[in-house]
């Protein structure tokens, strides 16, 4: 039976309750469209405002990296503890069960290997495929100061244009050449260029000095890469200092999947990122979980 029109008694308009208008929880993201915000809200936890992205895309230029030789064996057990998986479409289709509830950040730049100049990348995924794979964001490497700086920036702006058309955010990944200085001055430059040119969020490295100036001068959220494997306590301290100094989380790979106990490590990283746990307490958690396992 259809509702009987015109019977005001059967309806409740809450005329005295003004409709709330809410600001979006992520820095610099309030003017984005609904689909873009919805996708970012699947990457970043709206309660903590932060994310633990598990980066497993290293194979796209360096083949079977230590810890990623068998993604089905080594990585699938870690997936439930990540907020987001960052990977290539090859791994997504071949290894990750489509039933997964995890948000996906898809690596869309590529075209080089460790045997050649790494900055010489192109966009290597069609936007249609990103849509088909239902990804929450696309990741593009940007080589500020690198040999192919311009091309890599244009790759990013193309991804931003395509993504904006369909509501898919772009993560700009600031890649640093081997001989370049990794300091706050460099990362202020690199992250700001990415944000100014439209990246919805930016991945960079943590630097112990003045990192807060990097996050302060970047108008969109920043996540940090883990970089080369370091002792677990040091990696937890790095994640802690990064989020306390304004990062919106981590996009961590080797320091999780190369840890002695990767599951214990990702849980400890979560404690630091989402619960503001101190590195020492998170390391205690790591050790207790690691011992329980053995
Ligand atoms: C490297 O280029 C990849 O994009 C990785 O996703 C990135 O470096 C983060 O992984 P890791 O924490 O191992 O540095």
Short mmCIF file of N, CA and C in Angstrom, two decimals, residues 66-245:
data_model
loop_
_atom_site.label_atom_id
_atom_site.label_comp_id
_atom_site.label_asym_id
_atom_site.label_seq_id
_atom_site.Cartn_x
_atom_site.Cartn_y
_atom_site.Cartn_z
N UNK A 66 62.86 -9.33 -0.36
CA UNK A 66 62.87 -10.18 0.84
C UNK A 66 61.60 -9.95 1.67
N UNK A 67 60.91 -11.02 1.94
CA UNK A 67 59.65 -10.93 2.70
C UNK A 67 58.43 -10.93 1.80
N UNK A 68 58.67 -10.66 0.50
CA UNK A 68 57.53 -10.64 -0.44
C UNK A 68 57.67 -11.75 -1.49
N UNK A 69 58.52 -12.73 -1.21
CA UNK A 69 58.73 -13.79 -2.21
C UNK A 69 57.43 -14.52 -2.48
N UNK A 70 56.68 -14.79 -1.41
CA UNK A 70 55.39 -15.48 -1.55
C UNK A 70 54.33 -14.66 -0.81
N UNK A 71 53.68 -13.80 -1.58
CA UNK A 71 52.69 -12.92 -0.96
C UNK A 71 51.53 -13.71 -0.35
N UNK A 72 51.20 -14.83 -0.98
CA UNK A 72 50.10 -15.64 -0.45
C UNK A 72 50.44 -16.18 0.94
N UNK A 73 51.71 -16.55 1.12
CA UNK A 73 52.11 -17.13 2.41
C UNK A 73 52.43 -16.04 3.42
N UNK A 74 53.18 -15.03 2.99
CA UNK A 74 53.71 -14.05 3.95
C UNK A 74 52.78 -12.87 4.21
N UNK A 75 52.03 -12.46 3.22
CA UNK A 75 51.29 -11.20 3.35
C UNK A 75 49.81 -11.39 3.69
N UNK A 76 49.18 -12.41 3.12
CA UNK A 76 47.73 -12.56 3.40
C UNK A 76 47.42 -12.63 4.90
N UNK A 77 48.27 -13.31 5.71
CA UNK A 77 47.95 -13.31 7.15
C UNK A 77 48.06 -11.93 7.81
N UNK A 78 48.78 -11.00 7.16
CA UNK A 78 48.93 -9.66 7.74
C UNK A 78 47.77 -8.73 7.37
N UNK A 79 47.14 -9.05 6.25
CA UNK A 79 46.13 -8.14 5.69
C UNK A 79 45.05 -7.73 6.68
N UNK A 80 44.54 -8.66 7.52
CA UNK A 80 43.46 -8.24 8.43
C UNK A 80 43.85 -7.10 9.36
N UNK A 81 45.15 -6.90 9.58
CA UNK A 81 45.58 -5.89 10.56
C UNK A 81 45.94 -4.55 9.91
N UNK A 82 45.88 -4.51 8.58
CA UNK A 82 46.16 -3.25 7.88
C UNK A 82 44.85 -2.52 7.64
N UNK A 83 44.91 -1.19 7.55
CA UNK A 83 43.72 -0.44 7.13
C UNK A 83 43.59 -0.50 5.61
N UNK A 84 44.73 -0.56 4.96
CA UNK A 84 44.77 -0.45 3.50
C UNK A 84 45.94 -1.28 2.97
N UNK A 85 45.74 -1.87 1.80
CA UNK A 85 46.85 -2.55 1.13
C UNK A 85 47.30 -1.70 -0.05
N UNK A 86 48.61 -1.46 -0.14
CA UNK A 86 49.13 -0.72 -1.28
C UNK A 86 49.90 -1.69 -2.16
N UNK A 87 49.42 -1.89 -3.37
CA UNK A 87 49.99 -2.95 -4.19
C UNK A 87 49.75 -2.69 -5.68
N UNK A 88 50.22 -3.63 -6.49
CA UNK A 88 50.04 -3.54 -7.94
C UNK A 88 48.78 -4.32 -8.36
N UNK A 89 48.33 -4.04 -9.57
CA UNK A 89 47.12 -4.76 -10.02
C UNK A 89 47.41 -6.24 -10.24
N UNK A 90 48.68 -6.56 -10.58
CA UNK A 90 49.03 -7.98 -10.78
C UNK A 90 48.86 -8.77 -9.51
N UNK A 91 49.35 -8.21 -8.42
CA UNK A 91 49.23 -8.90 -7.12
C UNK A 91 47.78 -8.88 -6.65
N UNK A 92 47.11 -7.78 -6.88
CA UNK A 92 45.71 -7.70 -6.45
C UNK A 92 44.90 -8.82 -7.10
N UNK A 93 45.05 -8.96 -8.42
CA UNK A 93 44.23 -9.96 -9.12
C UNK A 93 44.68 -11.40 -8.83
N UNK A 94 46.00 -11.58 -8.63
CA UNK A 94 46.46 -12.97 -8.51
C UNK A 94 46.45 -13.49 -7.08
N UNK A 95 46.53 -12.60 -6.10
CA UNK A 95 46.74 -13.06 -4.72
C UNK A 95 45.62 -12.64 -3.75
N UNK A 96 45.12 -11.43 -3.91
CA UNK A 96 44.20 -10.91 -2.88
C UNK A 96 42.77 -11.38 -3.15
N UNK A 97 42.16 -12.06 -2.18
CA UNK A 97 40.78 -12.53 -2.40
C UNK A 97 39.83 -11.35 -2.62
N UNK A 98 39.00 -11.43 -3.65
CA UNK A 98 38.09 -10.30 -3.93
C UNK A 98 37.08 -10.04 -2.81
N UNK A 99 36.95 -10.99 -1.90
CA UNK A 99 36.03 -10.80 -0.76
C UNK A 99 36.60 -9.82 0.27
N UNK A 100 37.86 -9.44 0.09
CA UNK A 100 38.49 -8.60 1.11
C UNK A 100 37.69 -7.32 1.37
N UNK A 101 37.67 -6.92 2.62
CA UNK A 101 37.00 -5.67 2.99
C UNK A 101 38.02 -4.53 3.07
N UNK A 102 39.29 -4.84 2.79
CA UNK A 102 40.33 -3.81 2.92
C UNK A 102 40.28 -2.84 1.75
N UNK A 103 40.57 -1.58 2.05
CA UNK A 103 40.67 -0.62 0.94
C UNK A 103 42.00 -0.86 0.22
N UNK A 104 41.99 -0.52 -1.05
CA UNK A 104 43.14 -0.80 -1.91
C UNK A 104 43.70 0.51 -2.46
N UNK A 105 45.01 0.69 -2.31
CA UNK A 105 45.69 1.79 -2.98
C UNK A 105 46.55 1.16 -4.07
N UNK A 106 46.21 1.50 -5.28
CA UNK A 106 46.81 0.81 -6.43
C UNK A 106 48.00 1.59 -6.99
N UNK A 107 49.12 0.92 -7.09
CA UNK A 107 50.30 1.51 -7.74
C UNK A 107 49.99 1.66 -9.23
N UNK A 108 49.99 2.88 -9.75
CA UNK A 108 49.66 3.06 -11.17
C UNK A 108 50.82 3.61 -11.99
N UNK A 109 51.96 3.91 -11.35
CA UNK A 109 53.12 4.32 -12.16
C UNK A 109 54.10 3.16 -12.22
N UNK A 110 54.92 3.15 -13.27
CA UNK A 110 55.88 2.05 -13.42
C UNK A 110 56.59 2.17 -14.75
N UNK A 111 57.31 1.13 -15.09
CA UNK A 111 57.98 1.11 -16.39
C UNK A 111 59.49 1.04 -16.29
N UNK A 112 60.04 0.98 -15.06
CA UNK A 112 61.49 0.86 -14.92
C UNK A 112 61.82 -0.24 -13.92
N UNK A 113 63.11 -0.63 -13.92
CA UNK A 113 63.55 -1.64 -12.95
C UNK A 113 64.79 -1.13 -12.24
N UNK A 114 65.22 -1.84 -11.21
CA UNK A 114 66.44 -1.45 -10.49
C UNK A 114 67.68 -1.51 -11.38
N UNK A 115 67.53 -2.10 -12.56
CA UNK A 115 68.68 -2.18 -13.46
C UNK A 115 68.87 -0.89 -14.26
N UNK A 116 67.88 0.00 -14.20
CA UNK A 116 67.94 1.23 -15.00
C UNK A 116 67.62 2.45 -14.14
N UNK A 117 67.53 3.60 -14.80
CA UNK A 117 67.19 4.85 -14.10
C UNK A 117 65.73 4.80 -13.61
N UNK A 118 65.57 4.84 -12.30
CA UNK A 118 64.24 4.60 -11.73
C UNK A 118 63.23 5.71 -11.98
N UNK A 119 63.73 6.92 -12.21
CA UNK A 119 62.77 8.03 -12.34
C UNK A 119 62.07 8.06 -13.70
N UNK A 120 62.46 7.15 -14.57
CA UNK A 120 61.91 7.18 -15.94
C UNK A 120 60.59 6.41 -16.04
N UNK A 121 59.61 6.83 -15.23
CA UNK A 121 58.34 6.10 -15.17
C UNK A 121 57.27 6.73 -16.04
N UNK A 122 56.23 5.93 -16.31
CA UNK A 122 55.02 6.43 -16.97
C UNK A 122 53.82 5.99 -16.13
N UNK A 123 52.66 6.47 -16.53
CA UNK A 123 51.43 5.92 -15.94
C UNK A 123 51.26 4.54 -16.59
N UNK A 124 51.14 3.50 -15.77
CA UNK A 124 51.15 2.14 -16.29
C UNK A 124 49.83 1.39 -16.07
N UNK A 125 48.80 2.13 -15.70
CA UNK A 125 47.47 1.52 -15.49
C UNK A 125 46.43 2.49 -16.05
N UNK A 126 45.49 1.94 -16.78
CA UNK A 126 44.40 2.76 -17.31
C UNK A 126 43.41 3.07 -16.17
N UNK A 127 42.88 4.26 -16.17
CA UNK A 127 41.91 4.63 -15.13
C UNK A 127 40.73 3.65 -15.11
N UNK A 128 40.36 3.15 -16.29
CA UNK A 128 39.24 2.19 -16.33
C UNK A 128 39.53 0.96 -15.50
N UNK A 129 40.81 0.54 -15.51
CA UNK A 129 41.14 -0.65 -14.73
C UNK A 129 41.11 -0.34 -13.23
N UNK A 130 41.53 0.87 -12.88
CA UNK A 130 41.46 1.26 -11.46
C UNK A 130 40.00 1.25 -10.99
N UNK A 131 39.11 1.71 -11.85
CA UNK A 131 37.67 1.72 -11.49
C UNK A 131 37.17 0.28 -11.38
N UNK A 132 37.57 -0.52 -12.39
CA UNK A 132 37.14 -1.93 -12.42
C UNK A 132 37.57 -2.66 -11.14
N UNK A 133 38.75 -2.29 -10.64
CA UNK A 133 39.28 -2.95 -9.44
C UNK A 133 38.75 -2.33 -8.15
N UNK A 134 37.91 -1.31 -8.30
CA UNK A 134 37.26 -0.70 -7.13
C UNK A 134 38.26 -0.16 -6.11
N UNK A 135 39.31 0.51 -6.61
CA UNK A 135 40.36 0.95 -5.69
C UNK A 135 39.95 2.23 -4.97
N UNK A 136 40.59 2.44 -3.83
CA UNK A 136 40.29 3.64 -3.03
C UNK A 136 41.23 4.79 -3.34
N UNK A 137 42.37 4.50 -3.95
CA UNK A 137 43.28 5.56 -4.39
C UNK A 137 44.29 4.98 -5.37
N UNK A 138 44.94 5.89 -6.11
CA UNK A 138 46.00 5.48 -7.04
C UNK A 138 47.30 6.11 -6.55
N UNK A 139 48.40 5.35 -6.63
CA UNK A 139 49.70 5.86 -6.17
C UNK A 139 50.65 6.07 -7.34
N UNK A 140 51.27 7.25 -7.35
CA UNK A 140 52.20 7.61 -8.43
C UNK A 140 53.50 8.11 -7.81
N UNK A 141 54.61 7.59 -8.31
CA UNK A 141 55.92 8.01 -7.82
C UNK A 141 56.29 9.38 -8.41
N UNK A 142 56.78 10.28 -7.58
CA UNK A 142 57.21 11.60 -8.06
C UNK A 142 58.66 11.82 -7.65
N UNK A 143 59.51 12.09 -8.63
CA UNK A 143 60.95 12.19 -8.39
C UNK A 143 61.39 13.66 -8.47
N UNK A 144 61.17 14.41 -7.40
CA UNK A 144 61.58 15.82 -7.39
C UNK A 144 63.12 15.87 -7.34
N UNK A 145 63.69 16.58 -8.30
CA UNK A 145 65.16 16.65 -8.37
C UNK A 145 65.77 15.49 -9.12
N UNK A 146 64.95 14.53 -9.53
CA UNK A 146 65.46 13.35 -10.24
C UNK A 146 65.64 13.65 -11.72
N UNK A 147 66.27 12.69 -12.41
CA UNK A 147 66.54 12.90 -13.83
C UNK A 147 65.26 13.16 -14.62
N UNK A 148 64.22 12.41 -14.29
CA UNK A 148 62.96 12.57 -15.03
C UNK A 148 61.90 13.25 -14.16
N UNK A 149 62.34 14.30 -13.49
CA UNK A 149 61.45 15.03 -12.59
C UNK A 149 60.15 15.45 -13.30
N UNK A 150 60.31 16.11 -14.43
CA UNK A 150 59.14 16.67 -15.12
C UNK A 150 58.14 15.58 -15.50
N UNK A 151 58.65 14.50 -16.12
CA UNK A 151 57.74 13.43 -16.55
C UNK A 151 57.00 12.84 -15.34
N UNK A 152 57.73 12.68 -14.23
CA UNK A 152 57.07 12.06 -13.07
C UNK A 152 56.01 13.00 -12.49
N UNK A 153 56.27 14.30 -12.54
CA UNK A 153 55.24 15.24 -12.06
C UNK A 153 54.02 15.19 -12.98
N UNK A 154 54.28 15.12 -14.27
CA UNK A 154 53.16 15.07 -15.22
C UNK A 154 52.37 13.76 -15.06
N UNK A 155 53.09 12.67 -14.77
CA UNK A 155 52.37 11.41 -14.48
C UNK A 155 51.37 11.64 -13.35
N UNK A 156 51.85 12.35 -12.32
CA UNK A 156 50.99 12.57 -11.16
C UNK A 156 49.80 13.46 -11.51
N UNK A 157 50.06 14.54 -12.25
CA UNK A 157 48.93 15.44 -12.56
C UNK A 157 47.92 14.75 -13.47
N UNK A 158 48.42 13.85 -14.34
CA UNK A 158 47.47 13.09 -15.19
C UNK A 158 46.60 12.18 -14.32
N UNK A 159 47.25 11.53 -13.35
CA UNK A 159 46.48 10.66 -12.44
C UNK A 159 45.46 11.49 -11.67
N UNK A 160 45.86 12.67 -11.23
CA UNK A 160 44.94 13.54 -10.48
C UNK A 160 43.75 13.91 -11.38
N UNK A 161 44.02 14.26 -12.63
CA UNK A 161 42.93 14.63 -13.54
C UNK A 161 41.97 13.45 -13.78
N UNK A 162 42.58 12.27 -14.05
CA UNK A 162 41.73 11.10 -14.29
C UNK A 162 40.95 10.72 -13.04
N UNK A 163 41.66 10.75 -11.91
CA UNK A 163 41.02 10.37 -10.65
C UNK A 163 39.90 11.32 -10.27
N UNK A 164 40.12 12.59 -10.53
CA UNK A 164 39.10 13.59 -10.18
C UNK A 164 37.83 13.35 -10.99
N UNK A 165 38.03 12.91 -12.24
CA UNK A 165 36.87 12.63 -13.10
C UNK A 165 35.97 11.55 -12.48
N UNK A 166 36.60 10.60 -11.79
CA UNK A 166 35.82 9.45 -11.27
C UNK A 166 35.80 9.35 -9.75
N UNK A 167 36.31 10.35 -9.08
CA UNK A 167 36.24 10.34 -7.61
C UNK A 167 37.29 9.47 -6.94
N UNK A 168 38.40 9.24 -7.62
CA UNK A 168 39.45 8.40 -7.03
C UNK A 168 40.66 9.28 -6.64
N UNK A 169 41.03 9.29 -5.36
CA UNK A 169 42.15 10.13 -4.94
C UNK A 169 43.50 9.63 -5.48
N UNK A 170 44.45 10.55 -5.56
CA UNK A 170 45.82 10.18 -5.96
C UNK A 170 46.76 10.40 -4.78
N UNK A 171 47.55 9.37 -4.52
CA UNK A 171 48.63 9.46 -3.53
C UNK A 171 49.92 9.73 -4.28
N UNK A 172 50.55 10.87 -4.01
CA UNK A 172 51.86 11.16 -4.61
C UNK A 172 52.93 10.59 -3.69
N UNK A 173 53.80 9.77 -4.26
CA UNK A 173 54.86 9.12 -3.48
C UNK A 173 56.18 9.82 -3.79
N UNK A 174 56.72 10.54 -2.82
CA UNK A 174 57.96 11.27 -3.10
C UNK A 174 59.13 10.30 -3.01
N UNK A 175 59.79 10.09 -4.16
CA UNK A 175 60.90 9.15 -4.23
C UNK A 175 62.21 9.94 -4.25
N UNK A 176 63.16 9.49 -3.47
CA UNK A 176 64.42 10.24 -3.36
C UNK A 176 65.55 9.45 -4.02
N UNK A 177 66.24 10.09 -4.94
CA UNK A 177 67.38 9.45 -5.61
C UNK A 177 68.47 9.10 -4.59
N UNK A 178 69.27 8.07 -4.94
CA UNK A 178 70.29 7.55 -4.02
C UNK A 178 71.23 8.64 -3.48
N UNK A 179 71.62 9.57 -4.35
CA UNK A 179 72.64 10.54 -3.94
C UNK A 179 72.03 11.85 -3.44
N UNK A 180 70.72 11.87 -3.24
CA UNK A 180 70.11 13.13 -2.83
C UNK A 180 70.00 13.22 -1.31
N UNK A 181 70.04 14.46 -0.82
CA UNK A 181 69.97 14.67 0.64
C UNK A 181 68.51 14.52 1.09
N UNK A 182 68.32 13.68 2.11
CA UNK A 182 66.97 13.51 2.67
C UNK A 182 66.86 14.37 3.90
N UNK A 183 66.38 15.59 3.75
CA UNK A 183 66.18 16.43 4.93
C UNK A 183 64.85 17.16 4.82
N UNK A 184 64.51 17.90 5.87
CA UNK A 184 63.20 18.56 5.91
C UNK A 184 63.06 19.55 4.75
N UNK A 185 64.15 20.21 4.40
CA UNK A 185 64.08 21.20 3.32
C UNK A 185 63.65 20.52 2.02
N UNK A 186 64.27 19.36 1.74
CA UNK A 186 63.91 18.63 0.51
C UNK A 186 62.44 18.17 0.57
N UNK A 187 62.04 17.61 1.71
CA UNK A 187 60.68 17.07 1.78
C UNK A 187 59.61 18.16 1.83
N UNK A 188 59.97 19.33 2.35
CA UNK A 188 59.01 20.45 2.27
C UNK A 188 58.76 20.79 0.80
N UNK A 189 59.84 20.83 0.04
CA UNK A 189 59.74 21.14 -1.38
C UNK A 189 58.91 20.07 -2.11
N UNK A 190 59.31 18.81 -1.90
CA UNK A 190 58.69 17.71 -2.66
C UNK A 190 57.21 17.55 -2.32
N UNK A 191 56.89 17.58 -1.03
CA UNK A 191 55.49 17.32 -0.65
C UNK A 191 54.60 18.49 -1.05
N UNK A 192 55.15 19.70 -0.94
CA UNK A 192 54.35 20.88 -1.28
C UNK A 192 54.04 20.92 -2.78
N UNK A 193 55.04 20.56 -3.59
CA UNK A 193 54.81 20.53 -5.05
C UNK A 193 53.68 19.54 -5.36
N UNK A 194 53.75 18.37 -4.74
CA UNK A 194 52.72 17.34 -5.00
C UNK A 194 51.33 17.83 -4.61
N UNK A 195 51.25 18.46 -3.44
CA UNK A 195 49.93 18.94 -2.98
C UNK A 195 49.43 20.09 -3.85
N UNK A 196 50.34 21.01 -4.19
CA UNK A 196 49.93 22.16 -5.02
C UNK A 196 49.39 21.69 -6.36
N UNK A 197 49.98 20.60 -6.88
CA UNK A 197 49.57 20.14 -8.20
C UNK A 197 48.41 19.14 -8.12
N UNK A 198 47.85 18.96 -6.94
CA UNK A 198 46.56 18.28 -6.86
C UNK A 198 46.50 16.94 -6.15
N UNK A 199 47.65 16.40 -5.71
CA UNK A 199 47.58 15.10 -5.02
C UNK A 199 46.69 15.24 -3.79
N UNK A 200 45.84 14.25 -3.57
CA UNK A 200 44.92 14.34 -2.42
C UNK A 200 45.63 13.95 -1.13
N UNK A 201 46.69 13.14 -1.23
CA UNK A 201 47.58 12.96 -0.07
C UNK A 201 48.96 12.55 -0.56
N UNK A 202 49.93 12.65 0.33
CA UNK A 202 51.33 12.54 -0.09
C UNK A 202 52.08 11.60 0.85
N UNK A 203 52.92 10.78 0.21
CA UNK A 203 53.76 9.89 1.03
C UNK A 203 55.19 10.40 0.98
N UNK A 204 55.83 10.42 2.14
CA UNK A 204 57.20 10.91 2.19
C UNK A 204 57.97 10.10 3.23
N UNK A 205 59.20 10.50 3.49
CA UNK A 205 59.99 9.82 4.52
C UNK A 205 60.04 10.69 5.76
N UNK A 206 60.22 10.04 6.89
CA UNK A 206 60.39 10.78 8.14
C UNK A 206 61.83 11.25 8.24
N UNK A 207 62.02 12.48 8.71
CA UNK A 207 63.37 12.96 9.03
C UNK A 207 63.35 13.43 10.47
N UNK A 208 64.42 13.10 11.23
CA UNK A 208 64.39 13.41 12.66
C UNK A 208 64.38 14.90 12.95
N UNK A 209 64.91 15.71 12.05
CA UNK A 209 64.96 17.15 12.33
C UNK A 209 63.89 17.92 11.55
N UNK A 210 63.07 18.66 12.25
CA UNK A 210 62.09 19.59 11.65
C UNK A 210 61.01 18.90 10.82
N UNK A 211 60.70 17.65 11.12
CA UNK A 211 59.67 16.97 10.33
C UNK A 211 58.33 17.71 10.43
N UNK A 212 58.09 18.34 11.59
CA UNK A 212 56.81 19.05 11.77
C UNK A 212 56.66 20.19 10.78
N UNK A 213 57.78 20.70 10.25
CA UNK A 213 57.67 21.77 9.23
C UNK A 213 57.23 21.18 7.89
N UNK A 214 57.53 19.89 7.68
CA UNK A 214 57.09 19.22 6.45
C UNK A 214 55.58 19.03 6.50
N UNK A 215 55.08 18.51 7.62
CA UNK A 215 53.63 18.29 7.72
C UNK A 215 52.88 19.63 7.76
N UNK A 216 53.47 20.63 8.42
CA UNK A 216 52.78 21.92 8.54
C UNK A 216 52.66 22.61 7.18
N UNK A 217 53.67 22.48 6.35
CA UNK A 217 53.64 23.23 5.08
C UNK A 217 52.99 22.45 3.94
N UNK A 218 52.55 21.24 4.23
CA UNK A 218 51.83 20.45 3.20
C UNK A 218 50.33 20.54 3.52
N UNK A 219 49.53 21.10 2.62
CA UNK A 219 48.12 21.35 2.96
C UNK A 219 47.22 20.12 2.93
N UNK A 220 47.76 18.95 2.58
CA UNK A 220 46.96 17.71 2.57
C UNK A 220 47.66 16.68 3.45
N UNK A 221 46.97 15.59 3.80
CA UNK A 221 47.59 14.62 4.72
C UNK A 221 48.88 14.01 4.17
N UNK A 222 49.77 13.72 5.11
CA UNK A 222 51.04 13.07 4.78
C UNK A 222 51.10 11.73 5.50
N UNK A 223 51.54 10.69 4.77
CA UNK A 223 51.86 9.41 5.42
C UNK A 223 53.35 9.15 5.19
N UNK A 224 53.95 8.41 6.11
CA UNK A 224 55.39 8.15 5.91
C UNK A 224 55.64 6.71 5.46
N UNK A 225 56.64 6.58 4.58
CA UNK A 225 57.13 5.25 4.21
C UNK A 225 58.04 4.77 5.35
N UNK A 226 58.22 3.47 5.43
CA UNK A 226 59.08 2.95 6.49
C UNK A 226 60.56 3.01 6.10
N UNK A 227 60.82 2.78 4.81
CA UNK A 227 62.22 2.71 4.36
C UNK A 227 62.85 1.37 4.70
N UNK A 228 64.19 1.35 4.63
CA UNK A 228 64.93 0.09 4.87
C UNK A 228 64.66 -0.44 6.26
N UNK A 229 64.80 -1.75 6.41
CA UNK A 229 64.54 -2.40 7.71
C UNK A 229 65.50 -1.86 8.77
N UNK A 230 64.94 -1.47 9.88
CA UNK A 230 65.72 -1.03 11.04
C UNK A 230 65.19 -1.82 12.25
N UNK A 231 65.89 -1.78 13.39
CA UNK A 231 65.37 -2.53 14.55
C UNK A 231 63.92 -2.11 14.87
N UNK A 232 63.16 -3.08 15.37
CA UNK A 232 61.72 -2.86 15.57
C UNK A 232 61.44 -1.64 16.45
N UNK A 233 62.19 -1.50 17.55
CA UNK A 233 61.94 -0.35 18.44
C UNK A 233 62.18 0.96 17.69
N UNK A 234 63.20 0.99 16.86
CA UNK A 234 63.50 2.23 16.10
C UNK A 234 62.38 2.53 15.10
N UNK A 235 61.85 1.48 14.47
CA UNK A 235 60.77 1.68 13.49
C UNK A 235 59.51 2.20 14.20
N UNK A 236 59.25 1.66 15.39
CA UNK A 236 58.08 2.12 16.16
C UNK A 236 58.28 3.57 16.60
N UNK A 237 59.52 3.91 16.98
CA UNK A 237 59.81 5.29 17.39
C UNK A 237 59.64 6.24 16.21
N UNK A 238 60.07 5.78 15.02
CA UNK A 238 59.92 6.63 13.83
C UNK A 238 58.43 6.89 13.55
N UNK A 239 57.63 5.83 13.61
CA UNK A 239 56.19 5.98 13.35
C UNK A 239 55.57 6.90 14.41
N UNK A 240 56.00 6.72 15.65
CA UNK A 240 55.45 7.54 16.75
C UNK A 240 55.77 9.02 16.53
N UNK A 241 57.04 9.32 16.28
CA UNK A 241 57.43 10.72 16.11
C UNK A 241 56.73 11.32 14.89
N UNK A 242 56.58 10.52 13.84
CA UNK A 242 55.94 11.03 12.62
C UNK A 242 54.49 11.45 12.91
N UNK A 243 53.73 10.58 13.59
CA UNK A 243 52.32 10.93 13.82
C UNK A 243 52.18 12.04 14.86
N UNK A 244 53.09 12.03 15.84
CA UNK A 244 53.03 13.11 16.84
C UNK A 244 53.39 14.45 16.21
N UNK A 245 54.16 14.40 15.12
CA UNK A 245 54.56 15.64 14.44
C UNK A 245 53.70 15.91 13.21
#
